[in-house]
Amino acid sequence: TPLYHLAMVTAQSLFGWPLYLYRNASGPKYAQGASHFSPTAVLFRAEQFGQIIISDIGLLLTIAVLTYSSWIFSPATVAFYYGVPYLMVNFWLVTITFLQHTDAAVPHYTDDSWNFVRGALCTVDRDFGWILNTCLHHIQDTHVAHHVFSQMPHYHAEEATMHLKKKLGKHYRFDDTNFLVALYHNFKHCQFIEDTGSILFFRNTSTPAK
C-alpha cells in the first residue's frame, strides 16, 4: 500500500546507514549480517584489524561524550543538537546513494556480460534543483563521471560531466524527476533483481518495473 511504502522508504532513509554499518543491511550477499564494527568480519582484511579497533574506540568515546552531555544538558538537548542532525545526514547519505544506483532503467550484468565500462555506467545522475545541487556539491548530478573516472578530483566533476554527456550520448543516464517522487517510486518498483538472462533489471513482485 502507499502508506506502507512511504513508511518503509522513510525508515530506510533515516536508519539505513546505521543498519548497514551494524549488520551490512543491503550489502553484498557474501557478507550478509557482517558488522562493520567487528575487526574479524569478512568485510575486512587481517591487516585492518587494528584500524577497526581504533575506530571502535573512537565510537565508544563519542557515545561516552553524548551520554555525559545528556546528563549535563538533558537527553532532549542532545537529541535536538546531535540526534536530529545525525538523522538528516543519514537521510541524505542513504537517499543520494540509493537514487544513484537504484532505477528500473539501470541494468545489472552477470559475469559473462559485464565489463568495466558497462559496470561504470550503471548509475544515474539526478537533478535536485540548483539550491540542493549547490549545497550537496553536485555529488548527485556528477556521479556517472565519478564511476568512469573514480580517481578524478571531485572539483573537476562538473566539467568532466559536461564532456562525458557529449561522448556517451544516449548511454548517459540522467533523471530530473523530483527526488522525493523518485525515491518513493524506485523503492516501490525496485525490490529485487530478476535472475534470468545475462542483462538483468529491477522488478517488483506485484508491479512490473517501467
mmCIF file of C-alpha atoms in Angstrom:
data_model
loop_
_atom_site.group_PDB
_atom_site.id
_atom_site.type_symbol
_atom_site.label_atom_id
_atom_site.label_comp_id
_atom_site.label_asym_id
_atom_site.label_seq_id
_atom_site.Cartn_x
_atom_site.Cartn_y
_atom_site.Cartn_z
ATOM 1 C CA THR A 1 0.000 0.000 0.000
ATOM 2 C CA PRO A 2 1.165 3.604 -0.456
ATOM 3 C CA LEU A 3 1.342 4.187 3.312
ATOM 4 C CA TYR A 4 3.436 1.053 3.786
ATOM 5 C CA HIS A 5 5.885 2.053 1.056
ATOM 6 C CA LEU A 6 6.082 5.601 2.434
ATOM 7 C CA ALA A 7 6.804 4.318 5.940
ATOM 8 C CA MET A 8 9.435 1.866 4.697
ATOM 9 C CA VAL A 9 11.253 4.344 2.464
ATOM 10 C CA THR A 10 11.289 6.857 5.336
ATOM 11 C CA ALA A 11 12.735 4.240 7.692
ATOM 12 C CA GLN A 12 15.332 3.285 5.077
ATOM 13 C CA SER A 13 16.377 6.897 4.569
ATOM 14 C CA LEU A 14 16.693 7.697 8.282
ATOM 15 C CA PHE A 15 18.030 4.426 9.676
ATOM 16 C CA GLY A 16 19.515 2.633 6.660
ATOM 17 C CA TRP A 17 23.059 3.864 7.287
ATOM 18 C CA PRO A 18 23.417 2.604 10.901
ATOM 19 C CA LEU A 19 21.758 -0.689 9.886
ATOM 20 C CA TYR A 20 24.272 -1.017 7.070
ATOM 21 C CA LEU A 21 27.137 -0.439 9.497
ATOM 22 C CA TYR A 22 25.721 -2.712 12.180
ATOM 23 C CA ARG A 23 24.613 -5.697 10.084
ATOM 24 C CA ASN A 24 25.565 -4.851 6.494
ATOM 25 C CA ALA A 25 21.913 -4.327 5.527
ATOM 26 C CA SER A 26 21.593 -4.159 1.716
ATOM 27 C CA GLY A 27 25.301 -5.050 1.409
ATOM 28 C CA PRO A 28 26.777 -7.867 -0.707
ATOM 29 C CA LYS A 29 25.344 -11.348 -0.190
ATOM 30 C CA TYR A 30 28.695 -12.865 0.803
ATOM 31 C CA ALA A 31 28.774 -10.566 3.845
ATOM 32 C CA GLN A 32 25.144 -10.622 4.963
ATOM 33 C CA GLY A 33 24.892 -9.897 8.686
ATOM 34 C CA ALA A 34 28.539 -8.816 8.933
ATOM 35 C CA SER A 35 29.180 -5.869 11.229
ATOM 36 C CA HIS A 36 31.451 -3.013 10.248
ATOM 37 C CA PHE A 37 32.348 -2.753 13.944
ATOM 38 C CA SER A 38 33.801 -6.270 14.120
ATOM 39 C CA PRO A 39 37.517 -6.462 13.258
ATOM 40 C CA THR A 40 37.081 -10.133 12.296
ATOM 41 C CA ALA A 41 34.190 -9.532 9.879
ATOM 42 C CA VAL A 42 34.516 -10.930 6.371
ATOM 43 C CA LEU A 43 34.413 -7.330 5.146
ATOM 44 C CA PHE A 44 37.968 -6.637 6.303
ATOM 45 C CA ARG A 45 41.452 -7.934 5.636
ATOM 46 C CA ALA A 46 43.540 -9.292 8.501
ATOM 47 C CA GLU A 47 45.909 -6.291 8.382
ATOM 48 C CA GLN A 48 42.952 -3.954 9.019
ATOM 49 C CA PHE A 49 42.222 -5.479 12.435
ATOM 50 C CA GLY A 50 43.941 -2.684 14.365
ATOM 51 C CA GLN A 51 42.259 0.054 12.349
ATOM 52 C CA ILE A 52 38.790 -1.309 13.178
ATOM 53 C CA ILE A 53 39.716 -1.474 16.872
ATOM 54 C CA ILE A 54 40.835 2.173 16.787
ATOM 55 C CA SER A 55 37.590 3.126 15.027
ATOM 56 C CA ASP A 56 35.551 1.261 17.654
ATOM 57 C CA ILE A 57 37.395 3.068 20.452
ATOM 58 C CA GLY A 58 36.535 6.379 18.787
ATOM 59 C CA LEU A 59 32.872 5.370 18.636
ATOM 60 C CA LEU A 60 32.864 4.381 22.312
ATOM 61 C CA LEU A 61 34.406 7.742 23.246
ATOM 62 C CA THR A 62 31.733 9.518 21.192
ATOM 63 C CA ILE A 63 28.989 7.569 22.961
ATOM 64 C CA ALA A 64 30.567 8.428 26.317
ATOM 65 C CA VAL A 65 30.627 12.146 25.459
ATOM 66 C CA LEU A 66 26.986 12.036 24.303
ATOM 67 C CA THR A 67 25.963 10.193 27.466
ATOM 68 C CA TYR A 68 27.782 12.706 29.650
ATOM 69 C CA SER A 69 26.260 15.596 27.690
ATOM 70 C CA SER A 70 22.803 14.108 28.195
ATOM 71 C CA TRP A 71 23.438 14.032 31.929
ATOM 72 C CA ILE A 72 24.706 17.635 31.986
ATOM 73 C CA PHE A 73 22.317 19.272 29.495
ATOM 74 C CA SER A 74 19.392 16.765 29.281
ATOM 75 C CA PRO A 75 18.674 13.992 26.748
ATOM 76 C CA ALA A 76 16.272 16.269 24.857
ATOM 77 C CA THR A 77 19.016 18.843 24.270
ATOM 78 C CA VAL A 78 21.426 16.226 22.946
ATOM 79 C CA ALA A 79 18.685 14.725 20.771
ATOM 80 C CA PHE A 80 17.947 18.167 19.301
ATOM 81 C CA TYR A 81 21.530 19.268 18.656
ATOM 82 C CA TYR A 82 23.048 15.883 17.789
ATOM 83 C CA GLY A 83 20.303 13.342 17.111
ATOM 84 C CA VAL A 84 18.294 15.363 14.586
ATOM 85 C CA PRO A 85 21.341 16.470 12.528
ATOM 86 C CA TYR A 86 22.608 12.870 12.642
ATOM 87 C CA LEU A 87 19.333 11.613 11.153
ATOM 88 C CA MET A 88 19.475 14.322 8.485
ATOM 89 C CA VAL A 89 22.975 13.220 7.498
ATOM 90 C CA ASN A 90 21.671 9.643 7.335
ATOM 91 C CA PHE A 91 18.794 10.788 5.131
ATOM 92 C CA TRP A 92 20.992 12.494 2.556
ATOM 93 C CA LEU A 93 23.658 9.783 2.583
ATOM 94 C CA VAL A 94 21.181 6.954 2.012
ATOM 95 C CA THR A 95 18.875 8.880 -0.325
ATOM 96 C CA ILE A 96 21.658 10.065 -2.629
ATOM 97 C CA THR A 97 23.353 6.654 -2.733
ATOM 98 C CA PHE A 98 20.048 4.824 -3.282
ATOM 99 C CA LEU A 99 18.954 7.085 -6.123
ATOM 100 C CA GLN A 100 22.378 6.998 -7.779
ATOM 101 C CA HIS A 101 22.325 3.220 -8.087
ATOM 102 C CA THR A 102 18.676 2.181 -7.999
ATOM 103 C CA ASP A 103 16.451 2.718 -11.010
ATOM 104 C CA ALA A 104 14.273 0.486 -13.160
ATOM 105 C CA ALA A 105 16.233 1.565 -16.243
ATOM 106 C CA VAL A 106 19.661 0.660 -14.832
ATOM 107 C CA PRO A 107 20.821 -2.804 -15.913
ATOM 108 C CA HIS A 108 22.796 -5.323 -13.887
ATOM 109 C CA TYR A 109 25.195 -7.685 -15.605
ATOM 110 C CA THR A 110 26.179 -11.275 -14.977
ATOM 111 C CA ASP A 111 29.863 -12.230 -15.055
ATOM 112 C CA ASP A 112 29.781 -13.233 -18.714
ATOM 113 C CA SER A 113 28.272 -9.933 -19.877
ATOM 114 C CA TRP A 114 29.994 -7.461 -17.537
ATOM 115 C CA ASN A 115 32.917 -5.223 -18.404
ATOM 116 C CA PHE A 116 34.296 -2.095 -16.749
ATOM 117 C CA VAL A 117 32.522 0.411 -18.994
ATOM 118 C CA ARG A 118 29.161 -1.331 -18.690
ATOM 119 C CA GLY A 119 29.523 -1.527 -14.927
ATOM 120 C CA ALA A 120 30.662 2.087 -14.597
ATOM 121 C CA LEU A 121 27.616 3.331 -16.498
ATOM 122 C CA CYS A 122 25.185 1.550 -14.166
ATOM 123 C CA THR A 123 24.313 4.742 -12.347
ATOM 124 C CA VAL A 124 22.067 7.777 -12.759
ATOM 125 C CA ASP A 125 22.837 11.475 -12.475
ATOM 126 C CA ARG A 126 19.936 13.321 -10.831
ATOM 127 C CA ASP A 127 18.992 16.980 -10.691
ATOM 128 C CA PHE A 128 17.788 18.011 -7.217
ATOM 129 C CA GLY A 129 17.329 21.669 -8.182
ATOM 130 C CA TRP A 130 20.056 24.298 -8.176
ATOM 131 C CA ILE A 131 19.858 25.004 -4.431
ATOM 132 C CA LEU A 132 20.329 21.380 -3.364
ATOM 133 C CA ASN A 133 22.769 20.711 -6.199
ATOM 134 C CA THR A 134 24.955 23.518 -4.834
ATOM 135 C CA CYS A 135 24.527 22.603 -1.160
ATOM 136 C CA LEU A 136 25.372 18.957 -1.921
ATOM 137 C CA HIS A 137 28.397 19.995 -4.027
ATOM 138 C CA HIS A 138 26.885 18.325 -7.121
ATOM 139 C CA ILE A 139 27.577 14.870 -5.746
ATOM 140 C CA GLN A 140 24.265 13.596 -7.119
ATOM 141 C CA ASP A 141 24.406 15.069 -10.629
ATOM 142 C CA THR A 142 28.011 14.124 -11.479
ATOM 143 C CA HIS A 143 28.040 10.514 -10.304
ATOM 144 C CA VAL A 144 28.416 8.974 -13.747
ATOM 145 C CA ALA A 145 31.729 10.808 -14.095
ATOM 146 C CA HIS A 146 32.764 9.525 -10.671
ATOM 147 C CA HIS A 147 32.092 5.949 -11.777
ATOM 148 C CA VAL A 148 34.015 6.329 -15.015
ATOM 149 C CA PHE A 149 36.905 8.344 -13.528
ATOM 150 C CA SER A 150 36.958 7.301 -9.873
ATOM 151 C CA GLN A 151 40.420 8.812 -9.238
ATOM 152 C CA MET A 152 39.458 12.234 -10.569
ATOM 153 C CA PRO A 153 39.309 15.093 -8.001
ATOM 154 C CA HIS A 154 35.683 15.951 -7.376
ATOM 155 C CA TYR A 155 36.184 19.645 -8.106
ATOM 156 C CA HIS A 156 36.503 18.714 -11.789
ATOM 157 C CA ALA A 157 33.339 16.584 -11.797
ATOM 158 C CA GLU A 158 31.032 19.197 -13.329
ATOM 159 C CA GLU A 159 33.452 19.915 -16.147
ATOM 160 C CA ALA A 160 34.002 16.202 -16.765
ATOM 161 C CA THR A 161 30.248 15.543 -16.781
ATOM 162 C CA MET A 162 29.689 18.213 -19.409
ATOM 163 C CA HIS A 163 32.130 16.493 -21.789
ATOM 164 C CA LEU A 164 31.039 12.987 -20.782
ATOM 165 C CA LYS A 165 27.445 13.732 -21.792
ATOM 166 C CA LYS A 166 28.622 14.526 -25.320
ATOM 167 C CA LYS A 167 30.742 11.383 -25.584
ATOM 168 C CA LEU A 168 28.180 8.979 -24.119
ATOM 169 C CA GLY A 169 25.123 10.346 -25.908
ATOM 170 C CA LYS A 170 22.142 8.056 -25.343
ATOM 171 C CA HIS A 171 24.203 5.917 -22.951
ATOM 172 C CA TYR A 172 24.367 8.747 -20.402
ATOM 173 C CA ARG A 173 21.623 8.362 -17.788
ATOM 174 C CA PHE A 174 20.026 11.449 -16.272
ATOM 175 C CA ASP A 175 16.757 11.963 -14.409
ATOM 176 C CA ASP A 176 15.303 15.283 -13.293
ATOM 177 C CA THR A 177 12.267 13.779 -11.525
ATOM 178 C CA ASN A 178 11.669 15.375 -8.129
ATOM 179 C CA PHE A 179 13.967 13.372 -5.860
ATOM 180 C CA LEU A 180 11.251 12.616 -3.293
ATOM 181 C CA VAL A 181 8.976 11.271 -6.025
ATOM 182 C CA ALA A 182 11.859 9.245 -7.468
ATOM 183 C CA LEU A 183 12.742 7.939 -4.008
ATOM 184 C CA TYR A 184 9.212 6.645 -3.421
ATOM 185 C CA HIS A 185 8.797 5.289 -6.955
ATOM 186 C CA ASN A 186 12.132 3.463 -7.006
ATOM 187 C CA PHE A 187 11.651 1.984 -3.550
ATOM 188 C CA LYS A 188 8.253 0.673 -4.651
ATOM 189 C CA HIS A 189 9.289 -0.710 -8.035
ATOM 190 C CA CYS A 190 12.899 -1.799 -7.458
ATOM 191 C CA GLN A 191 12.591 -4.527 -4.848
ATOM 192 C CA PHE A 192 14.662 -7.313 -6.365
ATOM 193 C CA ILE A 193 16.758 -8.088 -9.435
ATOM 194 C CA GLU A 194 15.473 -10.679 -11.871
ATOM 195 C CA ASP A 195 17.605 -13.814 -12.168
ATOM 196 C CA THR A 196 17.055 -14.876 -15.772
ATOM 197 C CA GLY A 197 19.343 -13.777 -18.580
ATOM 198 C CA SER A 198 22.696 -12.025 -18.736
ATOM 199 C CA ILE A 199 21.406 -8.434 -18.516
ATOM 200 C CA LEU A 200 19.132 -8.052 -15.504
ATOM 201 C CA PHE A 201 16.784 -5.354 -14.212
ATOM 202 C CA PHE A 202 14.992 -4.452 -11.010
ATOM 203 C CA ARG A 203 11.491 -5.837 -10.585
ATOM 204 C CA ASN A 204 8.594 -5.675 -8.137
ATOM 205 C CA THR A 205 6.521 -8.678 -7.046
ATOM 206 C CA SER A 206 3.243 -7.012 -7.952
ATOM 207 C CA THR A 207 4.011 -4.270 -10.459
ATOM 208 C CA PRO A 208 6.493 -4.670 -13.332
ATOM 209 C CA ALA A 209 9.184 -2.002 -13.305
ATOM 210 C CA LYS A 210 8.964 0.574 -16.068
#
